[in-house]
XYZ file of C-alpha atoms in Angstrom:
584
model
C 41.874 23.397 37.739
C 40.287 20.313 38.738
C 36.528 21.775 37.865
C 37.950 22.721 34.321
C 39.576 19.289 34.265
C 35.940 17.535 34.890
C 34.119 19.779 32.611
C 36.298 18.850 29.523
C 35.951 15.459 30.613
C 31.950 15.895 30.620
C 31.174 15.265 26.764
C 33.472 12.202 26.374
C 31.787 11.009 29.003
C 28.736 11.507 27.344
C 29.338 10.886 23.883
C 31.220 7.693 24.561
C 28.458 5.266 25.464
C 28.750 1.698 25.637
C 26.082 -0.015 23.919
C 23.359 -0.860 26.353
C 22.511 -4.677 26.907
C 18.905 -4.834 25.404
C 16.368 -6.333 27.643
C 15.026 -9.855 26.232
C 12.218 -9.799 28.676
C 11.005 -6.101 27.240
C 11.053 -7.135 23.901
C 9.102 -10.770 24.653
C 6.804 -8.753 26.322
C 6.115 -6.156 23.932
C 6.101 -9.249 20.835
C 3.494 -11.223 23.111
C 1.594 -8.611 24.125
C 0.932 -6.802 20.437
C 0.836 -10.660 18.228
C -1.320 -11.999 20.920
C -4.810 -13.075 19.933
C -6.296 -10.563 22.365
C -5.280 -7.711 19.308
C -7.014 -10.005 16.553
C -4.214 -8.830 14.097
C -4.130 -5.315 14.630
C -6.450 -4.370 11.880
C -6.467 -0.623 11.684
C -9.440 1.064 12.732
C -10.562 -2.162 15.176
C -10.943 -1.594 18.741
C -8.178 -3.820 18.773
C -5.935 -1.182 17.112
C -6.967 1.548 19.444
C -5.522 -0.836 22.334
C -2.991 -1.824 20.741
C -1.986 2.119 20.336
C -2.637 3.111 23.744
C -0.324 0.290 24.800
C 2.704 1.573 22.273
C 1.961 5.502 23.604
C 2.086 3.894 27.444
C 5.580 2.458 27.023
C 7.095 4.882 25.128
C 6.123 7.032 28.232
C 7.513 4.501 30.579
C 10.569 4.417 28.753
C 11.084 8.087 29.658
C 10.240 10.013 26.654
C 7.800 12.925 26.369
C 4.946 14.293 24.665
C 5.570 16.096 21.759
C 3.880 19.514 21.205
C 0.909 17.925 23.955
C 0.503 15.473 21.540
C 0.807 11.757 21.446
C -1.770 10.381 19.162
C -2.041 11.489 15.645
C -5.324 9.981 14.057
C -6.375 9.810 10.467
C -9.510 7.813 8.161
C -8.942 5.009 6.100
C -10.784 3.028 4.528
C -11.750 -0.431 6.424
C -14.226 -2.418 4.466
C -17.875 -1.560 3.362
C -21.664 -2.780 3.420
C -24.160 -2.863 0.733
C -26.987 -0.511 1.049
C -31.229 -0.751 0.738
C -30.959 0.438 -3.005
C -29.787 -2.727 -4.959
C -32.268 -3.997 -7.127
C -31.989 -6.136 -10.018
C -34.747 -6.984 -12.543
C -35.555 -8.601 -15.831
C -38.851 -9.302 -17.502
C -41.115 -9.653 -14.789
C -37.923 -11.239 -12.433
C -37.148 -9.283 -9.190
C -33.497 -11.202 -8.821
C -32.457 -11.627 -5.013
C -29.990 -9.742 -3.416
C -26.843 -11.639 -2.037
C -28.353 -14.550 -3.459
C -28.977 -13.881 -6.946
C -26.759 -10.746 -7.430
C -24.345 -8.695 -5.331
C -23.101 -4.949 -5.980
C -18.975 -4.927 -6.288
C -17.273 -3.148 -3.720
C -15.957 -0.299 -6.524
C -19.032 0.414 -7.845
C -20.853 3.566 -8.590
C -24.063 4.147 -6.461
C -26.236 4.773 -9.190
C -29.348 3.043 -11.517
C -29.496 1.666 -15.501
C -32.203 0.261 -17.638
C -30.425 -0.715 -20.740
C -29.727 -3.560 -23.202
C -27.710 -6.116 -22.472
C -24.878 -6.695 -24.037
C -22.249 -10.350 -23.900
C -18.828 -8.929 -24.250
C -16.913 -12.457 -23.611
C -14.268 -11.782 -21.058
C -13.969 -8.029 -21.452
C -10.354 -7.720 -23.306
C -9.210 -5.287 -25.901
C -5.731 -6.317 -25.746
C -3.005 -5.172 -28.372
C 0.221 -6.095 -28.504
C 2.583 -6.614 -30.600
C 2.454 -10.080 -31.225
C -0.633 -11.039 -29.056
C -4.054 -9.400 -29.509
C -7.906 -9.881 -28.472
C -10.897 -7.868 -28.632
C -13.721 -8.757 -27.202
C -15.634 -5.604 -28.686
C -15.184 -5.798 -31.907
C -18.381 -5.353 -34.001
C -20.784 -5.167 -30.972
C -22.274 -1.743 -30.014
C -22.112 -1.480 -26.228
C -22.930 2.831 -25.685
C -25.169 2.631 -22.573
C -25.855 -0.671 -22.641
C -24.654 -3.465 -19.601
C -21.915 -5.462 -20.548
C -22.204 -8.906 -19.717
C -18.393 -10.573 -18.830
C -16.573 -13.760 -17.750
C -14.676 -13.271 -14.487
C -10.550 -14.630 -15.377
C -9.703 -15.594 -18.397
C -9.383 -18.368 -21.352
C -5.939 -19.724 -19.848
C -7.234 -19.744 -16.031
C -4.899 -22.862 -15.169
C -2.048 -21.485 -16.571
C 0.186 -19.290 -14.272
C 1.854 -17.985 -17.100
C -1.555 -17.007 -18.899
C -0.909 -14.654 -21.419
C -4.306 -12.686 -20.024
C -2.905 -11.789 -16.596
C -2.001 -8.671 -16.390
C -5.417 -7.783 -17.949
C -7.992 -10.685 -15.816
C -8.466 -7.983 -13.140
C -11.842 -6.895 -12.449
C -11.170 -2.907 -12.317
C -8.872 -3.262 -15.550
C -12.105 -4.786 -17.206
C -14.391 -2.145 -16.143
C -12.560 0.172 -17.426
C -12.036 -1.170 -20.525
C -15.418 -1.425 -20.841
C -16.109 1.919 -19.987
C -14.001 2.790 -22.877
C -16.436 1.421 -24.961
C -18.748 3.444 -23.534
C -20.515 0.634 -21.759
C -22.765 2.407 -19.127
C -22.666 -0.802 -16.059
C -21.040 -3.980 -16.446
C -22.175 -7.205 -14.837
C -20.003 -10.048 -13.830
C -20.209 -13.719 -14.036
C -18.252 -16.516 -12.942
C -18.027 -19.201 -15.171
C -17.582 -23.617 -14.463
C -13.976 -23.513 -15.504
C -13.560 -21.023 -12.652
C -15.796 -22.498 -10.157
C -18.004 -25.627 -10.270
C -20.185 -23.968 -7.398
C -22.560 -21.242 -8.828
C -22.002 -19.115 -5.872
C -21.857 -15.155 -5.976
C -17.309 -14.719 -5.149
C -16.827 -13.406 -2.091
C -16.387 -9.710 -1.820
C -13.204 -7.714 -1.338
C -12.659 -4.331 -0.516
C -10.080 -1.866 -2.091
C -8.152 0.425 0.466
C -8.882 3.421 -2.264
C -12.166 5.514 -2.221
C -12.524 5.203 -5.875
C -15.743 3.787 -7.686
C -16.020 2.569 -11.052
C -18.313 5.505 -12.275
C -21.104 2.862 -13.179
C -22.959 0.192 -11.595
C -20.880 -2.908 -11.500
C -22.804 -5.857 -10.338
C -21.968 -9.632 -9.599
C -24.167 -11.922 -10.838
C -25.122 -16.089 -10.631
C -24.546 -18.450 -13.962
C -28.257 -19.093 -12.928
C -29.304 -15.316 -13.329
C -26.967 -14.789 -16.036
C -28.849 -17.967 -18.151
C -31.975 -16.112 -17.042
C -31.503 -13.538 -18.901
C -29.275 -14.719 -22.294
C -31.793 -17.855 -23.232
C -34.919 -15.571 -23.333
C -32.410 -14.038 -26.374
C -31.345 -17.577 -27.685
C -31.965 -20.703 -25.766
C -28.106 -21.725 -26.916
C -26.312 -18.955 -25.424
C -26.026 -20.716 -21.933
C -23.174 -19.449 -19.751
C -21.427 -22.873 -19.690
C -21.806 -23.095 -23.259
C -20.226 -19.622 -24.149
C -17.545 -20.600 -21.919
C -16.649 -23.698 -23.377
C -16.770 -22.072 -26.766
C -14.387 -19.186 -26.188
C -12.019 -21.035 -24.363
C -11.956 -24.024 -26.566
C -11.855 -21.892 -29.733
C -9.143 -19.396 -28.210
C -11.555 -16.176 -30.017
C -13.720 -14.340 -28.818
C -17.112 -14.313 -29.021
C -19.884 -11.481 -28.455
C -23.199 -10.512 -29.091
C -25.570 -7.718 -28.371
C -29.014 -9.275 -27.405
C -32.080 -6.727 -27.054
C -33.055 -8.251 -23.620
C -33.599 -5.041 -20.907
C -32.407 -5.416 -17.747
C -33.264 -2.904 -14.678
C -30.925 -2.706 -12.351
C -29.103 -0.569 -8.883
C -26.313 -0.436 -6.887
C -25.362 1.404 -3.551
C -22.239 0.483 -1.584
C -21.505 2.324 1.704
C -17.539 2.845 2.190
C -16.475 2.199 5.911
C -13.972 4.922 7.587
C -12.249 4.075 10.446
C -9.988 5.805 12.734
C -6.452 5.276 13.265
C -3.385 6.439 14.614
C 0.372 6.940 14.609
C 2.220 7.210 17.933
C 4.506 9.693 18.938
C 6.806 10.875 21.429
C 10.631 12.362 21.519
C 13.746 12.569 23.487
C 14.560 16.776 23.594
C 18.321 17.424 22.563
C 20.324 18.937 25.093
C 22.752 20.906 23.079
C 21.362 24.324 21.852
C 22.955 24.294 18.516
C 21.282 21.271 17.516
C 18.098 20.231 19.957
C 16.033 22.083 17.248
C 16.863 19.065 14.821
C 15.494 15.888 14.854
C 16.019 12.317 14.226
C 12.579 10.362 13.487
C 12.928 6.436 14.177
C 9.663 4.548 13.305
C 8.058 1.440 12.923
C 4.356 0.412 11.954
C 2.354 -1.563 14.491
C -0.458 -2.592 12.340
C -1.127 -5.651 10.444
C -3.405 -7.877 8.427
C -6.156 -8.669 11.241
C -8.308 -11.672 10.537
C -6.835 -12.087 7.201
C -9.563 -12.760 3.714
C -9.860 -11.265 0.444
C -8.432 -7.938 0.373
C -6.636 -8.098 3.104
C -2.932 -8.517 1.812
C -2.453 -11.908 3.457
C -1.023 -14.749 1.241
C -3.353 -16.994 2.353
C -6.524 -14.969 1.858
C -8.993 -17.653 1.888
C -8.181 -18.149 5.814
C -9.624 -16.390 8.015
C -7.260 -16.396 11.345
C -5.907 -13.719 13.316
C -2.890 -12.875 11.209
C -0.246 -12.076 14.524
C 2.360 -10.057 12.554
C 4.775 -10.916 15.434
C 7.409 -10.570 12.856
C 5.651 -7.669 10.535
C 5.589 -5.471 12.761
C 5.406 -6.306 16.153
C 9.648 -7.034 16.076
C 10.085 -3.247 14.878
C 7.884 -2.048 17.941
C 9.210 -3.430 20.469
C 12.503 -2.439 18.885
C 11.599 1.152 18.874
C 10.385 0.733 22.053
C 13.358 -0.293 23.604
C 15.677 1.695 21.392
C 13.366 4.820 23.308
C 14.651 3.547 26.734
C 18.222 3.090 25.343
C 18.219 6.831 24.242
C 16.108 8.065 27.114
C 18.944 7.546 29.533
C 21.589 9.926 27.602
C 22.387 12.956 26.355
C 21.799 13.527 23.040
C 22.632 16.521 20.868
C 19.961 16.157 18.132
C 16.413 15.896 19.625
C 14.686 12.171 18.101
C 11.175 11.072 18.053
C 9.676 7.826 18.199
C 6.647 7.116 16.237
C 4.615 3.944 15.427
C 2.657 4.430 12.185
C -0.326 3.329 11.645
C -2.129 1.507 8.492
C 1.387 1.043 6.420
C -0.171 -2.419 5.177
C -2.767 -0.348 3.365
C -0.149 1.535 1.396
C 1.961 3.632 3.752
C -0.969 5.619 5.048
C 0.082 6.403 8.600
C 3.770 7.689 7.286
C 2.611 9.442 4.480
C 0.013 11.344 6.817
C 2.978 12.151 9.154
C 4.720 13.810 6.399
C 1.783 16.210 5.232
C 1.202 17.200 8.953
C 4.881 17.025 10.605
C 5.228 18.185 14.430
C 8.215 20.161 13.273
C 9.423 21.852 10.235
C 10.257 19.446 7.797
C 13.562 21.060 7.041
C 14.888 20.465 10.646
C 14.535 16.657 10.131
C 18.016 15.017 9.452
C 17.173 11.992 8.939
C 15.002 8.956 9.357
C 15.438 5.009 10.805
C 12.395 2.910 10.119
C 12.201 -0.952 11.139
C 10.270 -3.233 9.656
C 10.195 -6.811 10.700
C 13.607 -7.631 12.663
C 12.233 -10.813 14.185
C 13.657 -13.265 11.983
C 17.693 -12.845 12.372
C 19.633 -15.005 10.622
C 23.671 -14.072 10.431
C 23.137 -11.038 8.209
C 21.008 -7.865 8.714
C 19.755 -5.662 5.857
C 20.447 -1.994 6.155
C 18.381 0.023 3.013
C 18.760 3.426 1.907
C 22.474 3.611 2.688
C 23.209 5.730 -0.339
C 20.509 8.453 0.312
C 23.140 10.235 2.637
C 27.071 11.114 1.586
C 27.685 10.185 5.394
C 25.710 6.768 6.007
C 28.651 4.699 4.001
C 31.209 5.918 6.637
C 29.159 6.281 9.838
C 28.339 2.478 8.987
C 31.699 2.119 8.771
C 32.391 2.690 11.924
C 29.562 0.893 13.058
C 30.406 -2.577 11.431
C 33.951 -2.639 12.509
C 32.794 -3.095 15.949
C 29.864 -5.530 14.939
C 29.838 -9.218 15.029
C 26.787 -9.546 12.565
C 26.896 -8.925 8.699
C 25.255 -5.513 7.599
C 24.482 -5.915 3.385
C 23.849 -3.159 2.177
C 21.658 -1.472 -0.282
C 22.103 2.399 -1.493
C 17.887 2.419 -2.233
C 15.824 5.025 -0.696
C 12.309 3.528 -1.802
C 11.164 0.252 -0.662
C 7.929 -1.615 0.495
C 8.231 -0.059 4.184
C 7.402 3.632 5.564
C 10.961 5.102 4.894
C 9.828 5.682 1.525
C 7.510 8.557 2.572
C 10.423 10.364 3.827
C 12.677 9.580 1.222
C 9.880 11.169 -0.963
C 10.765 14.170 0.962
C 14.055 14.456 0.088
C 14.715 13.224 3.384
C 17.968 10.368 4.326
C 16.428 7.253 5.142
C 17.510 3.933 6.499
C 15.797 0.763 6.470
C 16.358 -2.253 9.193
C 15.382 -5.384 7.782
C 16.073 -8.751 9.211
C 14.826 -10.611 5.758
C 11.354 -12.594 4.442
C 10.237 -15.689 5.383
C 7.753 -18.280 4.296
C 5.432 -16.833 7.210
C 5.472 -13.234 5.910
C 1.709 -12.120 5.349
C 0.201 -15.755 6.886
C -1.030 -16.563 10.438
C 1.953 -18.673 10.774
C 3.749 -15.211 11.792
C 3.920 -15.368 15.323
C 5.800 -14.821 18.263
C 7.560 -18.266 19.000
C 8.732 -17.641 15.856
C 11.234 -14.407 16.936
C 14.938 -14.629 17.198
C 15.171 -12.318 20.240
C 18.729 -12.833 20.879
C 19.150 -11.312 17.160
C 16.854 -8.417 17.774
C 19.385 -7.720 20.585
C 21.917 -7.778 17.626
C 20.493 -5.922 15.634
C 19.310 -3.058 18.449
C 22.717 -2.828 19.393
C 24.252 -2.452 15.526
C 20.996 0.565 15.301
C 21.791 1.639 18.630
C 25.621 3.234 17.465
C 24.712 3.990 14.116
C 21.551 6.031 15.760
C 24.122 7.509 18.707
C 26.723 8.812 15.430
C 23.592 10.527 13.603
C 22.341 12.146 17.017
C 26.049 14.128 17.122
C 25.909 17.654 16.213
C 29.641 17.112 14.631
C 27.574 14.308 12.336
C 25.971 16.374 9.433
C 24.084 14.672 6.665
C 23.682 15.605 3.018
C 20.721 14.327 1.162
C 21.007 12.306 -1.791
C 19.111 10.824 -4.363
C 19.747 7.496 -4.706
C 17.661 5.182 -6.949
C 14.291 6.001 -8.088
C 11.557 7.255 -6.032
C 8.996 4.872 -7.530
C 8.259 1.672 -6.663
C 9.169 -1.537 -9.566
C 6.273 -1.926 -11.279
C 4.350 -5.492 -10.779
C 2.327 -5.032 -13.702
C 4.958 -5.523 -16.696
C 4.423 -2.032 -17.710
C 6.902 -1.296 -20.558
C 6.858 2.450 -19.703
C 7.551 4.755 -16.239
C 6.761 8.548 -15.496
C 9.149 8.403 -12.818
C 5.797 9.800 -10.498
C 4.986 8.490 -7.199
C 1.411 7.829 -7.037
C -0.699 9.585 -3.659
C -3.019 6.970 -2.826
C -4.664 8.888 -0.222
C -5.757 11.351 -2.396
C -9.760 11.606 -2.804
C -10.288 13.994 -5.653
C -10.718 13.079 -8.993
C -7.696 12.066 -10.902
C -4.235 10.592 -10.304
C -2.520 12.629 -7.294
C 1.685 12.897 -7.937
C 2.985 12.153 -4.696
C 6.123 12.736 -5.652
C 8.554 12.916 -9.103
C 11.477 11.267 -9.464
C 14.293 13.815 -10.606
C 15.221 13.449 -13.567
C 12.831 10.879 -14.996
C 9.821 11.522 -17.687
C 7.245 13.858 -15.226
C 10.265 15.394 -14.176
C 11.465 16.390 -17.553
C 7.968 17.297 -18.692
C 7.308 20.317 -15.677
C 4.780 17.641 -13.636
C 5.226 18.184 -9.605
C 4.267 17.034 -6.464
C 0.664 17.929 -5.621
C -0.430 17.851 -9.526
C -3.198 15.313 -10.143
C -3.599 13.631 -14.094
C -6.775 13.870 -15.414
C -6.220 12.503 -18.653
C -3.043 10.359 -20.651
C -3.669 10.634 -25.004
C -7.016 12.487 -23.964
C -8.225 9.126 -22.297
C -9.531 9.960 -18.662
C -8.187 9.192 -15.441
C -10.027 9.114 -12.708
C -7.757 7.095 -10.058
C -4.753 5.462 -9.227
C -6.739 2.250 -11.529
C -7.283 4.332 -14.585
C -3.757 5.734 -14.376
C -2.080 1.998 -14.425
C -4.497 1.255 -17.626
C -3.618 3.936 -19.516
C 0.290 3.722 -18.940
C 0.475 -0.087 -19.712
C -0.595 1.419 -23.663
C 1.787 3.429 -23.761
C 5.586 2.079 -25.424
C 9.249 3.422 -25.017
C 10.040 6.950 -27.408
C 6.347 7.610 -27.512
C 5.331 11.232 -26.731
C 2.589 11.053 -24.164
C -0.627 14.256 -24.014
C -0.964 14.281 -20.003
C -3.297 16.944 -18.875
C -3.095 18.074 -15.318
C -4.717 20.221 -12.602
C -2.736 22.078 -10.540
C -3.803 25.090 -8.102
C -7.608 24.109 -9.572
C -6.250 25.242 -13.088
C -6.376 22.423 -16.280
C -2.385 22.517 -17.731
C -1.663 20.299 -21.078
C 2.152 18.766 -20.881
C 3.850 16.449 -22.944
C 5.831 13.678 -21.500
C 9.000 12.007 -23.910
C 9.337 8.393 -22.676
């Protein structure tokens, strides 16, 4: 009697946990350790990133959990910067220009050679709205010929500049390919900067080239080669005119210029992190929980980097984003480690999120287990910074999470606001993309966020403790066999578009994808690609029979397009070319 007594007594035991007392020295020394200037940022691919993962795959070892399949690092490429090769070469009537002095190669450009015309295409726009337009090629002929363009844009002092949205260097190239321009050379005029200095370079995180030689070039080269056409047509000069004038102004000139470009792209390894707490109930240790967090940041900051303040160049800590959500994880791993849990859960710190969600999106397409046995997924992202109220994201993208937070908050002290989203800026998204509950731990932005001045003095460590503890009994209610959850879709699967694009697909774009094209990460039900037969793993080759070439060419052609137009999309799917239509 007494034996049947204890073992109906055994899972309330279990199941009725207090909620653990979070160590403040763990998580100090897991936020001091990873924002510490030893890791230089955490820039993936760095030697510094490759310590910083062996530390996170250490302690989630120490905390008790275990490998999973023999597996704790999962590495991938990505793209980490680039160097200019032996083959640039720039000449012009008897001139062999310098490189890095005199010219530079962009970092999108196409390795490859032209001898051609030159051609002065102002500041590159063919812009045409409805009640604001500019063309900066009409009545010149520029089919295989260099373009010639003014970096910016007529209004550069104005933050409101009409020209914004089209100032960007790809978004001129291609433009210019559209004219059938064969390389385009850049310029940066006075207005922009009084130094005549070649800009320093940036690197995009996407292996994508331009297709043509795209080459940065001095005022003083520039004038080099546009007075030997007309002494007038100075740089400065054609500057002040446009701008002054608010026209364009362009000219073909029949001055050849020989030039080549060769960029190397940089691949560096990374990793996510991995390891998992086995269930210990048979009906449901073959489902799993994953709880994540990225661990890498900005590193030494600059152009390209995503920091705010790109014209520093300091280590970038990220003790807030994401050092706070690691040594959350972390500890949340030791919390779990020491109970029985029905559902098995894994712990994984991705890698390169800051580059676009590279690390969770690589998890996805290469899952330990069978994607179908994942219930759910918890991903923090910067929890440092508590103040009163934490944000919990995604809360709609289960029937259950409403209730099971519920319970939750009634025995909280802290506010939980809450938002029914399953996208957002953080590695959740990649799940949710899945069809796969998400939620999202958020403690809010600050005025550090993306600037050295993130760092670990900074943390609110008695509110990570908060907020552990509110994760800690929502994660213990998911982990319960008895808890089932039922996916929903709730919001759109693509991200708010920055660019003031008056159209959607309603696609999520794969920006790891290296082939040719546009790769559909994922369609959001019910929207325009949805309606029109477009699916996940399709790539767009071509919008109104205008190519498209990459995630760049894709943005260009959709800001044309306007609301209850009917859109030509061609696609490739299973290597075969498919024509939809697409209603917007």
């Amino acid at each position: 009697m007494k034996v049947i007594f204890v073992l109906l007594l055994l899972p309330l035991l279990i199941f009725s946990q207090t909620t653990p007392d979070f160590s403040e020295t763990n998580l100090k020394k897991h936020l001091l350790f990873l924002s510490g200037d030893s890791l230089k940022g955490r820039f993936p691919g760095t030697p510094e990133d490759k310590v910083a993962a062996d530390y996170i795959a250490g302690e989630l070892l120490n905390a008790g959990l275990m490998r999973l399949n023999n597996v704790q690092l999962q590495s991938f490429k990505v793209i980490t910067g680039f160097e200019t090769g032996q083959n640039n070469k720039l000449s012009f009537d008897g001139i062999d220009f310098i490189p890095e002095k005199d010219f530079s190669p962009v970092s999108f450009s196409s390795d490859t050679s032209l001898t051609a015309e030159v051609v002065f295409a102002g500041y590159g726009f063919d812009i045409s709205e409805e009640k604001f337009t500019w063309n900066d090629y009409q009545n010149i002929d520029c089919e295989g010929k260099w373009v010639l363009i003014l970096r910016s844009d007529p209004e550069n002092d104005n933050p409101d500049s009409k020209f914004i949205n089209y100032a960007k260097l790809r978004s001129k190239v291609i433009t210019a390919v559209d004219h059938k321009a064969a390389g385009v050379l850049f310029v940066t005029g006075k207005r922009v900067e009084k130094d005549d200095q070649l800009p320093p370079q940036s690197f995009d995180k996407i292996a994508a080239d331009a297709g043509i030689p795209v080459i940065s070039i001095t005022r003083k080269t520039a004038d080099q080669i546009l007075i030997r056409y007309n002494d007038t047509m100075m740089i400065d000069n054609l500057e002040n005119r446009i701008c002054k004038s608010k026209m364009p102004f362009s000219f073909e000139t029949d001055q050849i210029l020989n030039g080549s470009a060769e960029i190397k792209i940089n691949e560096s390894e990374t990793y996510n992190i991995m390891a998992y707490i086995p269930g210990y109930n048979l009906m449901y240790s073959d489902q799993y929980i994953v709880v994540g967090a990225h661990y890498d940041h900005l590193g030494m900051g600059g152009q390209g980097s995503g920091s705010r303040e790109p014209d520093v160049k300091a280590i970038h800590h990220g003790a807030d984003d994401n050092a706070s959500g690691v040594a959350g994880i972390i500890e949340l791993a030791r919390a779990f480690s020491k109970i029985s849990t029905d559902r098995s859960i894994i712990f994984v710190a991705f890698g390169a999120e800051e580059m676009g969600l590279l690390g969770s999106k690589h998890f996805v397409e290469n899952l330990p287990v069978p994607k179908e046995k994942i219930v759910a997924m918890l991903n923090f992202d910067m929890i440092g910074r508590f103040e009163e109220k934490i944000s919990v994201g995604g809360t709609g993208t289960a029937l259950q999470f409403d209730s099971l937070l519920n319970m939750v908050s009634e025995k909280s002290k802290i506010e939980i606001v809450r938002s029914a989203e399953g996208y957002g800026p953080s590695d959740h998204a990649s799940f949710y993309s899945e069809n796969i509950p998400v939620l999202y731990f958020n403690s809010g932005i600050h005025g550090d966020y993306h600037t050295p001045a993130d760092s670990e003095e900074k943390i609110n460590y008695k509110g990570m403790k908060e907020i552990l503890g509110v994760s800690f009994e929502l994660l213990n209610q998911i982990q319960k066999g008895q808890n089932s959850l039922s996916f929903r879709e709730a919001g759109s699967k693509t991200k708010s578009s920055r660019n003031n694009l008056k159209v959607t697909f309603g696609i999520i774009p794969d920006f790891a994808t290296k082939v040719k094209g546009m790769g559909v990460g994922g369609v959001n039900k019910g929207g325009p690609a949805d309606h029109a037969g477009i699916v996940k793993g399709d790539v767009i080759v071509a919008i109104n029979g205008e190519k498209v070439e990459d995630i760049y060419e894709y943005m260009q052609r959709l800001s044309k397009l306007k609301p209850g137009q009917t859109a030509v999309v061609e696609i490739v799917r299973n290597n075969d070319k498919k024509i939809l239509l697409i209603q917007l």
